[in-house]
Coordinates of C-alpha atoms in Angstrom, one line a residue:
Chain V
M1 CA 102.7 109.6 93.7
L2 CA 104.7 112.4 92.3
F3 CA 106.0 113.2 95.8
Y4 CA 106.7 109.5 96.4
F5 CA 108.7 109.5 92.9
I6 CA 110.7 112.6 93.9
R7 CA 111.6 111.2 97.3
R8 CA 112.9 108.1 95.7
V9 CA 114.9 109.7 93.1
A10 CA 116.3 112.0 95.9
M11 CA 117.3 109.0 97.8
L12 CA 119.7 107.7 94.9
V13 CA 122.0 110.6 95.5
P14 CA 123.3 109.5 98.9
M15 CA 123.3 105.8 97.6
L16 CA 125.4 106.7 94.8
L17 CA 127.7 109.0 96.9
G18 CA 128.1 106.1 99.3
L19 CA 129.0 103.7 96.5
S20 CA 131.4 106.0 94.7
L21 CA 133.4 106.5 98.0
L22 CA 133.5 102.8 98.8
L23 CA 134.5 102.1 95.2
F24 CA 137.2 104.7 95.4
V25 CA 138.6 103.6 98.6
V26 CA 138.7 99.8 97.5
A27 CA 140.3 100.7 94.2
R28 CA 143.0 102.7 95.8
L29 CA 143.8 100.1 98.4
L30 CA 144.2 97.3 95.8
P31 CA 147.9 96.7 95.6
G32 CA 149.4 97.3 92.1
D33 CA 150.8 100.4 90.1
P34 CA 148.7 101.2 87.0
V35 CA 151.0 103.9 86.0
G36 CA 154.0 101.5 86.1
L37 CA 151.8 99.1 83.9
A38 CA 150.8 101.8 81.5
A39 CA 154.3 103.3 81.1
G40 CA 155.8 100.0 80.4
P41 CA 158.9 98.2 81.6
N42 CA 161.6 100.7 80.4
A43 CA 160.0 103.8 81.5
T44 CA 162.3 106.4 83.2
P45 CA 161.3 107.5 86.8
E46 CA 160.8 111.0 85.2
L47 CA 158.1 109.7 82.8
I48 CA 156.4 107.7 85.7
E49 CA 156.4 110.9 87.8
R50 CA 155.0 112.9 84.8
L51 CA 152.2 110.3 84.3
R52 CA 151.3 110.1 88.1
A53 CA 150.9 113.9 88.1
E54 CA 148.9 113.7 84.8
F55 CA 146.5 111.2 86.5
G56 CA 146.4 113.1 89.7
L57 CA 147.9 110.3 91.6
D58 CA 150.3 112.4 93.5
Q59 CA 147.7 114.2 95.4
S60 CA 146.5 113.1 98.7
L61 CA 143.4 110.5 98.7
P62 CA 140.7 112.7 99.9
M63 CA 141.8 115.3 97.5
Q64 CA 141.7 112.8 94.8
Y65 CA 138.0 111.5 95.9
W66 CA 137.0 115.2 95.9
T67 CA 138.5 115.9 92.3
Y68 CA 136.9 112.6 91.1
L69 CA 133.3 113.5 92.6
T70 CA 133.3 116.9 91.2
G71 CA 134.3 115.4 87.9
L72 CA 131.4 112.8 88.0
V73 CA 128.8 115.5 88.4
Q74 CA 130.2 117.4 85.5
G75 CA 130.5 114.3 83.1
D76 CA 134.2 114.0 83.6
W77 CA 134.7 110.4 84.9
G78 CA 138.5 110.5 85.0
Q79 CA 140.7 109.0 82.5
S80 CA 141.6 105.2 81.6
V81 CA 145.1 104.8 81.9
F82 CA 145.1 102.0 79.5
T83 CA 142.9 103.2 76.6
R84 CA 144.2 106.7 77.3
R85 CA 140.6 108.0 76.8
P86 CA 138.1 109.7 79.0
V87 CA 136.2 106.9 80.9
F88 CA 132.9 108.5 80.1
E89 CA 133.5 108.5 76.5
D90 CA 134.4 104.7 76.7
L91 CA 131.2 104.0 78.7
M92 CA 129.2 105.8 76.0
T93 CA 130.9 103.4 73.6
Y94 CA 130.6 100.2 75.5
L95 CA 127.3 100.8 77.4
P96 CA 124.8 100.6 74.4
A97 CA 126.3 97.4 73.2
T98 CA 125.8 95.8 76.7
L99 CA 122.5 97.4 76.9
E100 CA 121.1 96.1 73.7
L101 CA 122.4 92.6 74.7
V102 CA 120.8 92.7 78.2
I103 CA 117.6 94.3 76.9
A104 CA 117.2 91.6 74.0
A105 CA 117.8 88.8 76.5
L106 CA 115.1 90.2 78.7
V107 CA 112.8 90.6 76.0
I108 CA 113.2 87.1 74.8
A109 CA 112.8 86.0 78.5
I110 CA 109.7 88.0 79.1
V111 CA 107.9 87.6 75.7
L112 CA 108.5 83.7 76.0
G113 CA 108.4 83.2 79.8
I114 CA 105.2 84.8 80.7
P115 CA 102.9 83.1 78.1
L116 CA 104.6 79.7 78.8
G117 CA 104.2 80.1 82.4
L118 CA 100.5 80.9 81.9
L119 CA 99.9 78.1 79.7
T120 CA 101.7 75.5 81.5
A121 CA 99.8 76.2 84.6
V122 CA 96.6 75.7 82.7
Y123 CA 97.7 72.5 81.0
R124 CA 99.7 71.5 83.9
N125 CA 101.1 68.0 83.8
G126 CA 100.5 67.7 80.1
V127 CA 103.0 67.4 77.3
L128 CA 104.0 71.2 77.0
D129 CA 104.5 71.3 80.9
Y130 CA 106.8 68.5 81.2
V131 CA 108.9 69.6 78.0
T132 CA 109.2 73.2 79.1
R133 CA 110.0 72.2 82.6
T134 CA 112.8 69.8 81.6
V135 CA 114.2 72.5 79.2
A136 CA 113.8 75.1 82.0
L137 CA 115.5 73.0 84.6
G138 CA 118.5 72.6 82.1
G139 CA 118.3 76.3 81.6
I140 CA 118.7 77.3 84.9
A141 CA 121.4 74.6 85.5
M142 CA 123.5 75.4 82.4
P143 CA 126.3 78.2 82.8
R144 CA 125.6 80.8 80.2
F145 CA 129.2 80.7 78.7
F146 CA 128.8 77.0 78.0
L147 CA 125.5 77.2 76.5
G148 CA 127.0 80.1 74.2
L149 CA 129.7 77.6 73.2
L150 CA 127.1 75.0 72.3
L151 CA 125.2 77.5 70.3
Q152 CA 128.4 78.5 68.4
L153 CA 129.1 74.8 67.6
G154 CA 125.6 74.3 66.3
F155 CA 124.7 77.5 64.5
A156 CA 127.9 78.8 63.4
A157 CA 130.3 76.0 63.0
W158 CA 128.1 73.2 61.8
L159 CA 124.9 74.8 60.3
G160 CA 126.7 78.0 59.6
W161 CA 123.4 80.0 59.8
L162 CA 124.6 82.8 62.3
P163 CA 128.0 84.7 62.5
L164 CA 130.4 83.1 65.2
A165 CA 131.0 86.2 67.3
G166 CA 131.3 90.0 67.2
R167 CA 128.6 92.8 67.1
F168 CA 128.8 93.5 63.4
P169 CA 131.0 92.1 60.4
L170 CA 134.6 93.6 60.9
I171 CA 134.4 94.9 57.0
G172 CA 130.9 96.3 57.2
F173 CA 129.8 99.6 58.4
P174 CA 127.5 99.6 61.4
P175 CA 124.2 101.9 61.1
E176 CA 124.8 105.4 61.5
H177 CA 125.2 106.3 65.2
V178 CA 122.3 107.6 66.9
T179 CA 121.6 105.7 70.1
G180 CA 124.4 103.2 70.0
F181 CA 122.0 100.4 69.7
Y182 CA 122.8 98.9 66.2
T183 CA 119.3 97.4 66.0
V184 CA 117.5 100.7 66.7
D185 CA 119.9 102.7 64.8
A186 CA 119.4 100.5 61.6
V187 CA 115.6 101.1 62.0
L188 CA 116.1 104.7 62.4
S189 CA 118.0 105.2 59.3
G190 CA 116.1 102.6 57.3
D191 CA 119.3 100.3 56.9
W192 CA 117.4 96.9 56.7
E193 CA 120.4 95.1 55.5
G194 CA 122.3 96.6 58.8
L195 CA 119.4 95.5 60.8
R196 CA 119.5 91.9 59.5
L197 CA 123.1 91.8 60.3
A198 CA 122.8 93.5 63.8
L199 CA 120.0 90.8 64.6
A200 CA 122.1 87.9 63.2
H201 CA 124.8 88.9 65.6
L202 CA 122.7 89.6 68.4
A203 CA 120.6 86.2 68.4
M204 CA 123.0 83.7 69.8
P205 CA 124.5 85.8 72.7
A206 CA 121.1 87.3 73.7
F207 CA 119.6 83.8 73.6
A208 CA 122.5 82.4 75.6
M209 CA 121.9 85.1 78.3
S210 CA 118.0 84.9 78.1
L211 CA 117.7 81.0 79.0
S212 CA 118.2 81.4 83.0
P213 CA 115.9 84.3 83.3
L214 CA 113.4 82.7 80.8
A215 CA 113.4 79.6 82.8
T216 CA 112.8 81.5 86.2
I217 CA 110.3 83.9 84.9
M218 CA 108.4 80.8 83.5
R219 CA 108.4 78.8 86.7
M220 CA 107.6 82.0 88.9
M221 CA 104.6 82.7 86.4
R222 CA 103.5 79.0 86.4
A223 CA 103.4 78.9 90.3
S224 CA 101.6 82.3 90.8
T225 CA 99.1 81.4 88.0
I226 CA 98.1 78.1 89.6
E227 CA 97.6 80.1 92.7
V228 CA 95.6 82.7 91.1
L229 CA 93.5 80.1 89.2
Q230 CA 92.3 78.8 92.4
Q231 CA 90.8 82.1 93.5
D232 CA 87.0 82.8 93.8
Y233 CA 87.0 85.3 91.5
V234 CA 88.1 83.3 88.6
L235 CA 85.3 80.9 89.3
T236 CA 82.9 83.9 89.3
E237 CA 84.2 84.9 85.9
R238 CA 83.8 81.7 84.6
A239 CA 80.4 81.2 86.0
L240 CA 79.4 84.5 84.1
G241 CA 80.7 83.2 80.8
L242 CA 83.8 85.2 80.0
S243 CA 86.0 83.2 77.8
S244 CA 88.8 81.3 79.0
R245 CA 91.3 83.5 77.0
L246 CA 89.9 86.7 78.3
I247 CA 90.1 85.2 81.8
L248 CA 93.7 84.0 81.5
F249 CA 95.2 86.7 79.4
K250 CA 93.5 89.7 81.2
Y251 CA 92.1 88.8 84.6
V252 CA 94.6 86.1 85.8
L253 CA 97.6 87.6 84.0
K254 CA 97.5 90.8 86.0
N255 CA 97.1 89.2 89.3
A256 CA 99.8 86.7 88.6
M257 CA 102.4 89.5 87.5
T258 CA 103.4 90.8 90.8
S259 CA 105.7 88.2 92.0
T260 CA 107.4 87.7 88.5
L261 CA 107.8 91.5 88.4
T262 CA 110.3 91.2 91.3
I263 CA 112.2 88.3 89.6
I264 CA 112.3 90.4 86.4
G265 CA 113.8 93.5 88.2
L266 CA 116.3 91.2 89.9
Y267 CA 117.4 89.8 86.8
V268 CA 118.4 93.1 85.4
S269 CA 121.4 93.5 87.7
W270 CA 122.2 89.6 87.3
L271 CA 122.4 90.3 83.4
L272 CA 124.3 93.3 83.6
G273 CA 126.8 91.7 86.0
G274 CA 126.9 88.7 84.1
T275 CA 127.5 89.9 80.5
V276 CA 131.4 89.5 80.9
L277 CA 131.2 85.8 80.4
V278 CA 128.9 86.0 77.4
E279 CA 130.7 89.0 76.0
T280 CA 134.1 87.1 76.4
V281 CA 132.6 83.9 74.5
F282 CA 131.1 86.2 71.7
D283 CA 133.6 88.9 71.7
W284 CA 130.9 91.3 72.1
P285 CA 132.5 94.7 72.6
G286 CA 130.6 95.8 75.7
L287 CA 131.1 96.9 79.3
G288 CA 131.9 93.4 80.6
L289 CA 135.0 93.1 78.1
Y290 CA 135.9 96.8 79.0
A291 CA 135.8 96.1 82.8
T292 CA 137.6 92.8 82.7
Q293 CA 140.5 94.5 80.8
A294 CA 140.5 97.4 83.2
I295 CA 140.5 95.1 86.2
L296 CA 143.5 93.0 84.8
T297 CA 145.4 96.3 84.1
Q298 CA 144.5 97.7 87.4
D299 CA 143.0 100.8 85.7
F300 CA 141.0 102.2 88.8
M301 CA 138.7 104.8 86.8
P302 CA 137.2 102.5 84.3
V303 CA 136.3 99.9 87.2
I304 CA 134.7 102.7 89.3
G305 CA 133.0 103.9 86.2
V306 CA 131.6 100.6 85.0
T307 CA 130.5 99.7 88.6
M308 CA 128.7 103.3 89.1
V309 CA 126.9 102.9 85.6
I310 CA 125.7 99.3 86.6
A311 CA 124.5 100.4 90.1
M312 CA 122.6 103.5 88.5
I313 CA 120.8 101.2 86.1
Y314 CA 120.0 98.6 88.9
L315 CA 118.7 101.5 91.2
V316 CA 116.6 102.8 88.6
T317 CA 115.3 99.5 87.6
M318 CA 114.3 98.9 91.2
L319 CA 112.4 102.2 91.3
L320 CA 110.6 101.2 88.0
V321 CA 109.5 97.9 89.6
D322 CA 108.2 99.6 92.5
L323 CA 106.3 101.9 90.4
L324 CA 105.0 99.0 88.4
Y325 CA 103.6 97.3 91.4
G326 CA 101.2 100.0 91.6
V327 CA 100.0 99.2 88.2
F328 CA 99.6 95.5 88.9
N329 CA 98.2 95.8 92.2
P330 CA 95.8 98.7 92.7
K331 CA 96.0 98.3 96.7
V332 CA 99.7 99.4 96.8
R333 CA 99.6 103.0 97.7
Y334 CA 102.7 105.3 97.5
S335 CA 103.1 107.4 100.4
Chain R
M1 CA 58.1 73.7 80.1
A2 CA 59.7 74.0 83.3
L3 CA 62.6 76.6 83.4
L4 CA 65.0 74.2 85.2
D5 CA 64.2 70.5 85.5
I6 CA 66.9 68.6 87.2
E7 CA 66.1 64.8 87.0
N8 CA 67.7 62.0 88.8
L9 CA 71.0 63.7 88.9
G10 CA 74.0 61.6 90.0
L11 CA 77.7 63.0 90.5
A12 CA 80.7 61.2 91.4
M13 CA 84.1 62.6 92.3
T14 CA 87.4 61.0 91.8
S15 CA 90.1 61.3 94.6
F16 CA 93.2 59.3 95.7
E17 CA 90.8 57.0 97.3
G18 CA 88.9 56.0 94.2
E19 CA 85.6 57.3 92.9
T20 CA 83.1 58.5 95.5
Q21 CA 79.3 59.0 94.6
I22 CA 78.6 62.6 95.9
L23 CA 74.9 63.4 94.7
H24 CA 72.3 60.7 94.6
G25 CA 69.5 61.0 92.2
I26 CA 68.7 64.8 92.9
D27 CA 65.2 65.8 91.5
L28 CA 64.1 69.3 91.4
T29 CA 62.1 71.3 89.2
I30 CA 62.1 75.2 89.3
E31 CA 59.4 77.4 87.3
R32 CA 59.7 81.0 86.7
G33 CA 58.6 83.3 89.7
E34 CA 59.7 80.6 92.1
I35 CA 62.6 80.9 94.6
W36 CA 63.7 77.8 96.0
G37 CA 65.6 77.5 99.1
M38 CA 68.1 74.7 99.3
V39 CA 69.2 73.9 102.9
G40 CA 71.4 71.4 104.5
E41 CA 74.5 71.1 106.5
T42 CA 78.0 71.6 105.0
G43 CA 79.0 69.0 102.6
S44 CA 75.5 68.0 101.8
G45 CA 76.0 68.6 98.1
K46 CA 74.2 72.0 97.9
S47 CA 76.9 73.9 96.1
L48 CA 77.9 71.1 93.9
T49 CA 74.2 70.9 92.8
G50 CA 74.3 74.6 92.0
L51 CA 77.6 74.4 90.2
S52 CA 76.4 71.3 88.0
V53 CA 73.6 73.4 86.6
S54 CA 76.2 75.8 85.2
R55 CA 78.6 72.8 84.3
L56 CA 81.3 74.3 86.5
I57 CA 82.6 71.1 88.0
P58 CA 85.9 70.2 86.1
S59 CA 85.9 66.8 84.7
P60 CA 87.9 64.9 86.0
P61 CA 87.7 64.7 89.0
G62 CA 83.8 65.1 88.4
R63 CA 81.6 62.8 86.4
Y64 CA 77.8 62.6 86.2
T65 CA 76.7 58.9 86.7
S66 CA 73.1 59.5 85.9
G67 CA 70.3 61.9 85.1
A68 CA 69.7 65.1 83.1
I69 CA 69.7 68.9 83.8
R70 CA 67.1 70.4 81.4
F71 CA 67.1 74.0 81.0
E72 CA 64.1 75.1 78.9
G73 CA 64.1 71.5 77.6
Q74 CA 67.8 71.7 76.8
D75 CA 69.8 68.8 78.5
L76 CA 73.0 70.8 79.9
L77 CA 74.6 67.5 80.5
Q78 CA 74.9 66.9 76.9
A79 CA 75.7 70.5 76.0
D80 CA 79.4 71.3 75.0
E81 CA 81.5 74.2 76.4
P82 CA 80.7 76.8 73.8
A83 CA 77.0 76.4 74.3
M84 CA 77.4 76.4 78.3
R85 CA 79.3 79.6 77.8
R86 CA 76.5 81.3 76.0
L87 CA 74.2 80.4 78.6
R88 CA 76.4 81.4 81.4
G89 CA 76.3 85.1 82.4
R90 CA 73.2 85.5 79.8
R91 CA 70.4 83.1 80.6
I92 CA 72.0 81.7 84.0
G93 CA 73.5 84.2 86.5
M94 CA 75.4 83.0 89.5
I95 CA 76.3 84.7 92.9
F96 CA 78.8 83.1 95.4
Q97 CA 79.3 83.4 99.0
D98 CA 82.1 85.7 99.9
P99 CA 82.0 89.3 98.1
T100 CA 85.6 90.2 99.3
T101 CA 87.1 87.3 97.2
N102 CA 84.6 86.8 94.1
L103 CA 85.7 90.2 92.7
N104 CA 89.0 90.5 91.0
P105 CA 91.1 92.8 93.1
A106 CA 93.3 94.1 90.2
F107 CA 90.4 95.5 88.3
R108 CA 88.1 98.3 88.5
V109 CA 84.5 96.9 89.3
G110 CA 83.4 98.6 86.1
T111 CA 85.9 96.7 84.0
Q112 CA 84.4 93.5 85.2
L113 CA 80.9 94.4 84.9
V114 CA 81.3 95.7 81.4
D115 CA 83.1 92.5 80.2
V116 CA 80.1 90.5 81.5
A117 CA 77.7 93.0 80.0
L118 CA 79.6 92.6 76.7
H119 CA 79.6 88.8 76.7
A120 CA 75.9 88.7 77.2
G121 CA 75.3 91.3 74.7
R122 CA 77.3 89.5 72.0
A123 CA 75.1 86.4 72.9
D124 CA 72.0 88.4 72.5
P125 CA 72.2 92.2 71.6
S126 CA 68.7 92.8 72.9
V127 CA 70.0 92.5 76.4
L128 CA 71.7 95.7 75.9
G129 CA 68.8 97.2 74.1
L130 CA 70.4 96.7 70.6
A131 CA 69.2 95.3 67.3
P132 CA 70.8 92.0 66.0
G133 CA 74.1 92.6 64.4
A134 CA 75.0 95.7 66.4
S135 CA 78.5 96.9 65.6
A136 CA 81.4 96.2 68.3
R137 CA 81.5 99.8 69.1
A138 CA 77.9 100.1 69.7
L139 CA 78.1 97.2 72.0
K140 CA 80.8 98.6 74.0
A141 CA 79.1 101.7 74.5
A142 CA 75.8 100.2 75.5
A143 CA 77.7 97.7 77.8
K144 CA 79.3 100.6 79.6
A145 CA 75.9 102.6 79.9
R146 CA 74.1 99.3 81.1
A147 CA 76.9 98.8 83.8
V148 CA 76.3 102.2 85.3
E149 CA 72.6 101.7 85.0
M150 CA 72.9 98.3 86.9
L151 CA 74.9 99.6 89.7
D152 CA 72.2 102.3 90.2
H153 CA 69.5 99.5 89.9
V154 CA 71.3 97.6 92.8
G155 CA 71.2 100.7 95.0
I156 CA 75.0 102.0 94.6
T157 CA 74.7 105.6 95.1
N158 CA 76.8 107.7 92.6
P159 CA 77.3 104.7 90.2
A160 CA 79.1 106.7 87.4
E161 CA 81.9 107.4 89.8
R162 CA 81.7 104.0 91.6
I163 CA 82.2 102.2 88.5
R164 CA 85.7 103.4 88.6
S165 CA 86.5 102.0 92.0
Y166 CA 88.6 99.0 92.9
P167 CA 86.9 96.2 94.9
H168 CA 89.0 97.0 98.2
E169 CA 87.6 100.7 98.0
L170 CA 84.0 99.2 98.7
S171 CA 82.4 97.8 101.7
G172 CA 81.3 94.0 101.9
G173 CA 77.8 95.0 101.2
M174 CA 78.6 97.2 98.3
K175 CA 80.8 94.4 96.9
Q176 CA 77.9 91.9 97.0
R177 CA 75.6 94.3 95.3
V178 CA 78.2 94.8 92.7
L179 CA 78.3 91.0 92.2
I180 CA 74.5 90.9 92.2
A181 CA 74.7 93.4 89.3
M182 CA 77.2 91.3 87.4
A183 CA 75.0 88.4 87.7
M184 CA 71.9 90.4 86.8
I185 CA 73.5 92.4 84.0
G186 CA 72.8 89.8 81.3
K187 CA 69.1 89.6 82.3
P188 CA 69.3 85.9 83.2
D189 CA 66.2 83.7 83.5
L190 CA 67.7 81.5 86.1
L191 CA 69.8 83.0 89.0
I192 CA 71.7 80.5 91.1
A193 CA 72.8 82.1 94.3
D194 CA 75.3 80.1 96.6
E195 CA 75.0 81.5 100.2
P196 CA 74.9 85.1 98.9
T197 CA 74.5 86.6 102.5
T198 CA 76.4 84.2 104.8
A199 CA 79.7 86.5 104.7
L200 CA 77.6 89.8 105.5
D201 CA 76.5 91.1 108.7
V202 CA 72.8 90.8 109.7
S203 CA 71.6 94.2 108.8
V204 CA 73.3 94.1 105.3
Q205 CA 72.0 90.6 104.9
A206 CA 68.6 91.9 105.1
Q207 CA 69.2 94.8 102.5
I208 CA 70.8 92.2 100.3
L209 CA 67.9 89.7 100.6
R210 CA 65.4 92.6 99.9
L211 CA 67.1 93.6 96.7
M212 CA 67.3 90.1 95.3
H213 CA 63.7 89.6 96.0
A214 CA 62.8 92.8 94.3
L215 CA 64.9 91.8 91.3
V216 CA 63.2 88.5 91.0
H217 CA 59.8 89.9 91.1
E218 CA 60.7 92.6 88.6
R219 CA 62.1 90.0 86.0
D220 CA 59.8 87.0 86.9
I221 CA 62.9 84.6 86.9
G222 CA 63.6 81.3 88.7
V223 CA 65.8 81.4 91.8
L224 CA 67.8 78.6 93.3
L225 CA 69.1 80.0 96.6
I226 CA 71.5 77.8 98.4
T227 CA 71.9 78.5 102.2
H228 CA 72.0 77.0 105.5
N229 CA 70.1 79.7 107.0
L230 CA 66.5 78.7 107.7
G231 CA 65.6 82.2 108.6
V232 CA 66.5 83.4 105.1
V233 CA 64.5 80.5 103.5
A234 CA 61.3 81.6 105.6
Q235 CA 62.0 85.2 104.5
I236 CA 62.2 85.1 100.9
C237 CA 61.7 81.5 99.4
T238 CA 58.6 80.2 98.0
H239 CA 59.7 76.7 98.1
V240 CA 62.4 74.6 99.9
A241 CA 64.5 71.5 99.4
V242 CA 66.1 69.8 102.3
M243 CA 69.6 68.2 101.2
F244 CA 71.5 65.6 103.4
R245 CA 74.3 63.5 102.3
G246 CA 73.9 64.2 98.6
R247 CA 70.0 63.4 98.6
I248 CA 67.1 65.6 98.8
L249 CA 65.1 64.3 101.7
E250 CA 62.1 66.6 101.6
K251 CA 60.8 69.4 99.1
G252 CA 57.7 71.4 98.6
P253 CA 56.1 75.0 99.2
V254 CA 58.2 76.6 102.0
R255 CA 55.2 76.9 104.5
A256 CA 54.1 73.3 104.2
V257 CA 57.7 72.1 104.9
L258 CA 58.7 74.4 107.7
K259 CA 55.3 74.0 109.3
H260 CA 54.8 70.2 109.2
P261 CA 58.0 68.7 108.3
S262 CA 57.5 65.0 107.2
H263 CA 61.2 63.9 107.5
A264 CA 62.9 63.5 110.9
Y265 CA 65.9 65.3 109.7
T266 CA 64.1 68.4 108.8
K267 CA 62.4 68.4 112.1
A268 CA 65.9 68.1 113.8
L269 CA 67.2 70.8 111.6
L270 CA 64.1 73.1 112.6
D271 CA 64.7 72.3 116.2
A272 CA 68.4 73.4 116.0
V273 CA 67.6 77.0 115.1
P274 CA 68.0 78.9 118.2
R275 CA 65.2 81.1 119.2
A276 CA 64.9 84.3 121.5
H277 CA 63.7 82.1 124.5
T278 CA 66.3 79.4 124.1
K279 CA 68.1 79.3 127.6
R280 CA 71.9 78.9 128.2
G281 CA 72.8 75.3 127.3
E282 CA 69.8 74.5 125.5
L283 CA 71.2 74.8 122.2
R284 CA 70.5 71.7 120.2
G285 CA 72.7 70.4 117.5
L286 CA 72.1 67.6 115.0
G287 CA 74.0 64.9 116.9
G288 CA 70.8 63.5 118.5
I289 CA 69.2 62.0 115.6
D290 CA 70.0 58.8 114.1
M291 CA 71.9 59.7 110.8
E292 CA 71.7 55.9 109.5
A293 CA 67.8 55.8 110.0
A294 CA 67.4 59.2 108.5
E295 CA 69.1 58.1 105.4

């Protein structure tokens, strides 16, 4: 088990290396001149030359990659031409915002999706089943940004219950920075008003992002639960008097989780990669907005940085999912 | 009062083609200490009779059209689900055919045993050797101790360690022993065993039958043993009922029925059993008898 874990972690290194090389080459092959964009239309040739040297763009490509790679390991992820700040610092600012959104969306999807899947499997073809299936179909079919717009219209413009956009009121002070997750920081510093504000701002974008994974998790869970309910051991458990609640939420749940777990793992990357739309609609200062801006200004380093971070999170998630398989299915052996 | 008294039981099942009568007026009385073998070909209604006693046939599609199932005088067909649940695992134990599919693969065998013991203990703390009104913690500790004791009792060596095994780490015979332990942990008065040895190889079959026989005698309980193996019936049953197309054709003490079958179908069934001196090509099926006449 420990050996398996170490080997899997070691395998991450060549994967990330390859990815960084690929990204670097693609970014450099793209047409366009970031220095020209950063320096502005009236820049003198001397200024452009100076900026090129400052960003290391006057060196040969292999040399630039080597400089970048050694920097990556040391926490120096290059500099953004646009924000004029180190990419690593930018990432540390924007990543928690995006992670908070993604994790909130996943929590909503899992906490609602799994019990709903179990219950609709038990009461299949009942009222609950039809209602949730219809909503789920809509949830999968409707684009996130459109749902976001509908939510804004309903809860912010008409009802006025929730703030329209943003992560925190512009005039307010966010909770003291510890993790960068406003909700967690608010709890840590005991700032309950801050927690309320952070949650109010989080609610709509998180829900808009959660509907599609929620619908998929629910349908997956429903299908695998129906299958598990037909197994012989469920009959034995019933025949020996165990309560239906114990059978469903303990014995059936664990067996039905394996396939749902795969879906949840895949959704982590789907959500991370897809935050840009929701972040744009809700003006959420996260990785998606940062990456979009970087792409539009042909700012190489942030694009590479964002992609590397998302890839890393994805690879770690996949490792976690593989380890969790062993928890839900004792027949899985790591070797 | 009889332990189990099935009287004129009728069961119908609904399918796309409409309702079909499956069981026609089943009559069967089981006393303590009796081991009833229920034999018949596939689809004759043996298993459905067994499942009916525990009320495990979902409704719909199942519907009881007539009769009563009296367990110590209480009609189970009138009992509601909570009342049935108190009986299951505690007063009525069940064992099914395939040990590999009847244990939950995601849980240690101990977890499943302890949960059944806890259920039985809640219904009646004396099962776990506790006084009425025992605390939840006492119940849990007693259930764990009882699970180990029960594994030992069904002949599993090193039970304290085996209790932590997952089903896939045990052999088929051991799994069936665990399932017998699960069925017997609540000290039931009636055991329904639905083909408990069919999925096991012959030498293990004999061990499991011997174990069941010993447990039955020790506790003086009644058993309904569903099987299509007449050899098994001859070995351990005291009585036998022969089923065909949802009816009991013939029943009585095992010796009388097997030695002097009164019904043509029973005779055909007995003749179909291959013997050591059966020559190649002489194996007899049931096709030769007139099924309509037999009915």
